[in-house]
Coordinates of C-alpha atoms and ligand atoms in Angstrom, one line a residue:
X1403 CA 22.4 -42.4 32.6
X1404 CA 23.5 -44.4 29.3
X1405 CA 24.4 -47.3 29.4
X1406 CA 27.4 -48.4 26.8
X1407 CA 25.7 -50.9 24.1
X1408 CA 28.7 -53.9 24.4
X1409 CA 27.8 -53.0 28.7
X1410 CA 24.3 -53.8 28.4
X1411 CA 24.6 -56.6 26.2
X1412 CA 27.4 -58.6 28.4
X1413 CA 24.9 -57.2 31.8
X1414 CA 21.9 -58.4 29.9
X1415 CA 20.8 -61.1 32.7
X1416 CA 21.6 -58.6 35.2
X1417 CA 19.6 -55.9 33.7
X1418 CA 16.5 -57.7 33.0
X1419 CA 16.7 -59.3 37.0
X1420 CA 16.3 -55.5 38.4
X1421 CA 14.0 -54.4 35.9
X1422 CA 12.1 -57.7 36.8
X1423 CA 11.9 -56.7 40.3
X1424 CA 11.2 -52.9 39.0
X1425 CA 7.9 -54.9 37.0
X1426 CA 6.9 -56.4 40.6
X1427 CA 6.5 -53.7 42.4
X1428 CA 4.8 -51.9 39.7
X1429 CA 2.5 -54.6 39.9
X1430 CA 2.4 -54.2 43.5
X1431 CA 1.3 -51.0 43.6
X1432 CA -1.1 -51.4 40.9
X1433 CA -3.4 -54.0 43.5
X1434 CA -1.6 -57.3 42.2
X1435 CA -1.5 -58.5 46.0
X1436 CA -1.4 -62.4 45.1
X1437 CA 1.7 -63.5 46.2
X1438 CA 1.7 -66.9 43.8
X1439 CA 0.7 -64.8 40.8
X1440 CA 3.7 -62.3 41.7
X1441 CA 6.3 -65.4 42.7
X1442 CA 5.2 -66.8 38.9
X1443 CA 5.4 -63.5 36.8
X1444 CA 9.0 -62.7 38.6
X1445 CA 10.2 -66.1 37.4
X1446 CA 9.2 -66.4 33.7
X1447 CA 11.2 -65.1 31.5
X1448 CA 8.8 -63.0 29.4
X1449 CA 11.8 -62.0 26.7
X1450 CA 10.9 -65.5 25.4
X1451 CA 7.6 -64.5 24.3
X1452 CA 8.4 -61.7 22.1
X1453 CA 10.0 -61.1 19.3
X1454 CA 14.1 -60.6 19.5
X1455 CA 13.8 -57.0 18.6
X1456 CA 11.7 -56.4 21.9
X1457 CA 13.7 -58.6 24.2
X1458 CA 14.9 -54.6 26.2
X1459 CA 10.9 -53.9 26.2
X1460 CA 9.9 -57.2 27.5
X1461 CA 10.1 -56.6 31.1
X1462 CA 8.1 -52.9 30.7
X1463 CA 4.1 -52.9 31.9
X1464 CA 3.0 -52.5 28.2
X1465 CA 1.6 -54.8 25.5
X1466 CA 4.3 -56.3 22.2
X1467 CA 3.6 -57.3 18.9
X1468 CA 3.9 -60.8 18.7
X1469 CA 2.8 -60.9 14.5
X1470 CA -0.5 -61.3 12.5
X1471 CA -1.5 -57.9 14.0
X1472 CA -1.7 -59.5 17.4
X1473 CA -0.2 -58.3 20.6
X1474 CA 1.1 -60.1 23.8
X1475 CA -0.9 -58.5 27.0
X1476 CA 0.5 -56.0 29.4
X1477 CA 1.7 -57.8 32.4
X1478 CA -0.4 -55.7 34.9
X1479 CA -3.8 -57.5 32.7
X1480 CA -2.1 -60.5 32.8
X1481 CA -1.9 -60.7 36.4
X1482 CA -5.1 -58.9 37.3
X1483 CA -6.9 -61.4 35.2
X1484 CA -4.7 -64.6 36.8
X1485 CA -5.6 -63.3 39.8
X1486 CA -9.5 -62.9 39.6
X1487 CA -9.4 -66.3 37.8
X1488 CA -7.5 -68.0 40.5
X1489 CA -10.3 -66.4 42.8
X1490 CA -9.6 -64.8 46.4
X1491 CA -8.2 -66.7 49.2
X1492 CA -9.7 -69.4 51.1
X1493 CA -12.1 -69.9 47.7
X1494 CA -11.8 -73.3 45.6
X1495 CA -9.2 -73.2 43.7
X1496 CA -9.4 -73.8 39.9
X1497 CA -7.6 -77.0 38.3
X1498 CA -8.5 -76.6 34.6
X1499 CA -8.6 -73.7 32.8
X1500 CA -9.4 -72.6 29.5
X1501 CA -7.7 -69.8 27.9
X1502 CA -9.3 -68.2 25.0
X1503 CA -6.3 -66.7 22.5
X1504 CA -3.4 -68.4 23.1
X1505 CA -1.3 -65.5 21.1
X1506 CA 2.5 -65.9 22.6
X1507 CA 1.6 -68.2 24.8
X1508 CA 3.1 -65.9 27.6
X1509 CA -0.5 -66.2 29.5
X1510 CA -0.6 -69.8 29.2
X1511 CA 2.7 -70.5 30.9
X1512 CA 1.7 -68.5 34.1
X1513 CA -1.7 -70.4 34.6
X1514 CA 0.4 -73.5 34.1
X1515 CA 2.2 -72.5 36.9
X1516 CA -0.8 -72.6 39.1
X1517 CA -3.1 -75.1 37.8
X1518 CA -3.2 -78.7 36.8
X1519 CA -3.8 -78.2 33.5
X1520 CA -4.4 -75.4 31.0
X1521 CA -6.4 -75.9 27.7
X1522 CA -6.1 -73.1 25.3
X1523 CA -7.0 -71.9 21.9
X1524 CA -6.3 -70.2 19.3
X1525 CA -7.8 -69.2 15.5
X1526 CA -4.4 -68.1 14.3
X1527 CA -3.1 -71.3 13.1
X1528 CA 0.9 -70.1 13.0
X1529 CA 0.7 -68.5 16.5
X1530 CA -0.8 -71.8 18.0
X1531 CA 2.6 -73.8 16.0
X1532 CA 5.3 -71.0 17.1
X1533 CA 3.3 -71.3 21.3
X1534 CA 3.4 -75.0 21.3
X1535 CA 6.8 -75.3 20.5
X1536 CA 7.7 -72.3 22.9
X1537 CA 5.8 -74.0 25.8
X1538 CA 7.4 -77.1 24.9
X1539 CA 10.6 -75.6 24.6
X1540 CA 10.5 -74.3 28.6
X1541 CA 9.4 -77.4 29.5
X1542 CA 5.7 -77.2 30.4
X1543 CA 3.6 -80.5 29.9
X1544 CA 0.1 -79.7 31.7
X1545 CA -0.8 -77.6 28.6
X1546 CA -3.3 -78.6 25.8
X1547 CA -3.3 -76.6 22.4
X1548 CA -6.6 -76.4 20.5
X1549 CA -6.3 -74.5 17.0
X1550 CA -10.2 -74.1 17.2
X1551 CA -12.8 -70.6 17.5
X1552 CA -12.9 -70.2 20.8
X1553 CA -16.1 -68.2 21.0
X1554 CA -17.8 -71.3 21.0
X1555 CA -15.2 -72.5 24.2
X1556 CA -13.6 -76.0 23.8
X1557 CA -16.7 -78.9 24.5
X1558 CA -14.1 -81.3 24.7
X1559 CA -12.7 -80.6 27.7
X1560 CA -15.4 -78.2 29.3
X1561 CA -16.1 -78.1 32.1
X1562 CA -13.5 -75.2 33.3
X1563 CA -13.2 -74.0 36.7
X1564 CA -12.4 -70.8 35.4
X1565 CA -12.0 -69.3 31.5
X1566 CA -9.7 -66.8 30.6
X1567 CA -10.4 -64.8 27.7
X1568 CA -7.7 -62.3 26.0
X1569 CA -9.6 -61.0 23.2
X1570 CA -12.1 -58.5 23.8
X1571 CA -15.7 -59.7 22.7
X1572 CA -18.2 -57.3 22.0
X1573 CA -20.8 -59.0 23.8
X1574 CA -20.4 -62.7 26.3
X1575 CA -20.5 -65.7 23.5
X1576 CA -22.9 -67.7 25.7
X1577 CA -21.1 -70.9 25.3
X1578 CA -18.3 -69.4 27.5
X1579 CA -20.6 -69.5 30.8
X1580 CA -22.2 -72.7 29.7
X1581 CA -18.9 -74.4 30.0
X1582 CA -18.5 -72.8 33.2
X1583 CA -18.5 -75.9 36.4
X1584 CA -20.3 -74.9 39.1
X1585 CA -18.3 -71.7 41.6
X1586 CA -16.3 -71.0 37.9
X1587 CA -15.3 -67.5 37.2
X1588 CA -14.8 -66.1 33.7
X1589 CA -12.6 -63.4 32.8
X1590 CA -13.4 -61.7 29.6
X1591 CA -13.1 -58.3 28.5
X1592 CA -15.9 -57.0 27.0
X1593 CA -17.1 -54.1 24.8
X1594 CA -16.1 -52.1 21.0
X1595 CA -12.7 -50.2 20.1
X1596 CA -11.8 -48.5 23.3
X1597 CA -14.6 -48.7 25.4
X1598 CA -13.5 -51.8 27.1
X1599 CA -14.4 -53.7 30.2
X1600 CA -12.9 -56.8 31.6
X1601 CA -15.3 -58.6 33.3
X1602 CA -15.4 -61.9 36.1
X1603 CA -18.5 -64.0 35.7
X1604 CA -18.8 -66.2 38.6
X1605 CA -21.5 -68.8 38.2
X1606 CA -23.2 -69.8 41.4
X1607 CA -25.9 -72.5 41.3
X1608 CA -28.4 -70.4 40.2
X1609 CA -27.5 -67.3 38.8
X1610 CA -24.1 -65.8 37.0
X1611 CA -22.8 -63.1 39.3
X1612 CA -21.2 -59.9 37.3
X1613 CA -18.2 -57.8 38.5
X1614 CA -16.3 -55.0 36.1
X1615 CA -12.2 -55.3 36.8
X1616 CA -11.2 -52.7 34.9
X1617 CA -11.2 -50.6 31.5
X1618 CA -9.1 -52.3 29.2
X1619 CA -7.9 -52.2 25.3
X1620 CA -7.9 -55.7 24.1
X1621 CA -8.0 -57.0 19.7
X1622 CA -11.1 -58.1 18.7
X1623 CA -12.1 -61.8 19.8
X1624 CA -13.1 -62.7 15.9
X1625 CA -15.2 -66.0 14.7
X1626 CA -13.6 -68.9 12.8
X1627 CA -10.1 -69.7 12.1
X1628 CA -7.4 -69.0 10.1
Ligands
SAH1735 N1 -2.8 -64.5 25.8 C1 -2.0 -63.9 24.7 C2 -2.7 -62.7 24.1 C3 -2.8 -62.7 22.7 S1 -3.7 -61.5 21.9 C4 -0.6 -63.7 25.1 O1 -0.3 -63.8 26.3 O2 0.3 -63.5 24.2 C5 -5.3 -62.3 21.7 C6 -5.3 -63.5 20.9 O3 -6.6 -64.0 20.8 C7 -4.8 -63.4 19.5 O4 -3.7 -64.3 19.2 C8 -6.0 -63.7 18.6 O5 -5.7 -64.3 17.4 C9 -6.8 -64.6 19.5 N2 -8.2 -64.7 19.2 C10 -9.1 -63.8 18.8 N3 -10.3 -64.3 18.6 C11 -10.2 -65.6 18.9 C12 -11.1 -66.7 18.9 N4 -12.4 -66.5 18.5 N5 -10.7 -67.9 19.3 C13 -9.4 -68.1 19.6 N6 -8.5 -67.1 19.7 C14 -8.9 -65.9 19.3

């Protein structure tokens, strides 16, 4: 069916509730069983992330452009890696998180959802400005913005009960498990072009535990800043 242009555009809140719900079950059916990580993906509004232009795609499972060749994540990565970093029931739950590659800042709003505080960073210095004032914008307050390399995590503020990284490195930057607290679990997807894996690092008091998530196409995590 087609749907008349001036239709869609006065239904536009109605359309993007059903295809919100649509993106749910999706996710659903894709192994997204974490009620709290569902509840908060149903609620944000991830048209605010991307670019006008893709508001009608924002609600699809697929990646955006969000500028400087970088893309906002596909919401069924987004949640799987919420998910594993959140850990499975009746395990301590993370309050401080560090997210590697702040990008849209889309990923950043739904750990802020469910943790205390989020630190996160980016090496794109106008994509840190343009999330800052986004998050601000919606109203979030628990977040911390680092324009920094995060290959080398963020001392500062380490240690993280869990890190989240959303650029794919090609091998672990140890600094990342170093600035892991004890029971943390790291998310990172790891590997070159398309031969991707995302990975949860759990680190247990004497050893780093391993566990491959998924295949995955991630951009480059890249050294410095720019
Ligand atoms: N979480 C983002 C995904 C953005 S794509 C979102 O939800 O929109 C990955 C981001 O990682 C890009 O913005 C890229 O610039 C950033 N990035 C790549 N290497 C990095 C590094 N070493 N330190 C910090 N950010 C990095």
């Amino acid at each position: 069916m087609t749907v008349p242009r001036h239709h869609h555009a006065r239904g536009l809140g109605l359309t993007s509730a059903s295809m919100r719900s649509k993106l749910l079950n999706e996710l659903r059916l894709s192994g997204i069983h974490n009620e709290k990580v569902l509840e908060v993906m149903g609620r944000i509004a991830r048209h605010e992330f991307v670019e006008e232009a893709f508001s009608s795609e924002a609600y699809k499972n697929r990646s955006l452009p969000i500028g400087h060749a970088q893309t906002i994540s596909q919401p069924y990565i987004v949640a799987l890696m919420t998910q594993a970093a959140l850990g499975a029931p009746g395990t301590v739950k993370p309050r401080r998180v560090l997210e590697v590659g702040t990008g849209s800042g889309y990923q950043t709003a739904v750990l802020a959802e469910l943790v205390e505080a989020v630190f996160t960073v980016e090496r794109i210095r106008p994509l840190t400005e343009s999330a800052r004032q986004r998050l601000q914008r919606l109203g979030y307050r628990n977040v911390h913005f680092g324009y920094a390399d995060g290959m080398q995590g963020w001392m500062p503020y380490a240690p993280y009960d869990a890190i989240v990284v959303t650029a794919a490195a090609q091998t672990v930057p140890p600094s990342l498990p170093d600035q892991l607290a004890p029971g943390g679990r790291l998310v990172i997807p790891v590997g070159a072009g398309k031969a991707q894996k995302l990975l949860l690092i759990e680190r247990h008091a004497t050893y780093f535990g391993e566990t491959v998530l998924s295949d995955v196409t991630f951009v480059p995590l890249l050294a410095g800043r720019i």
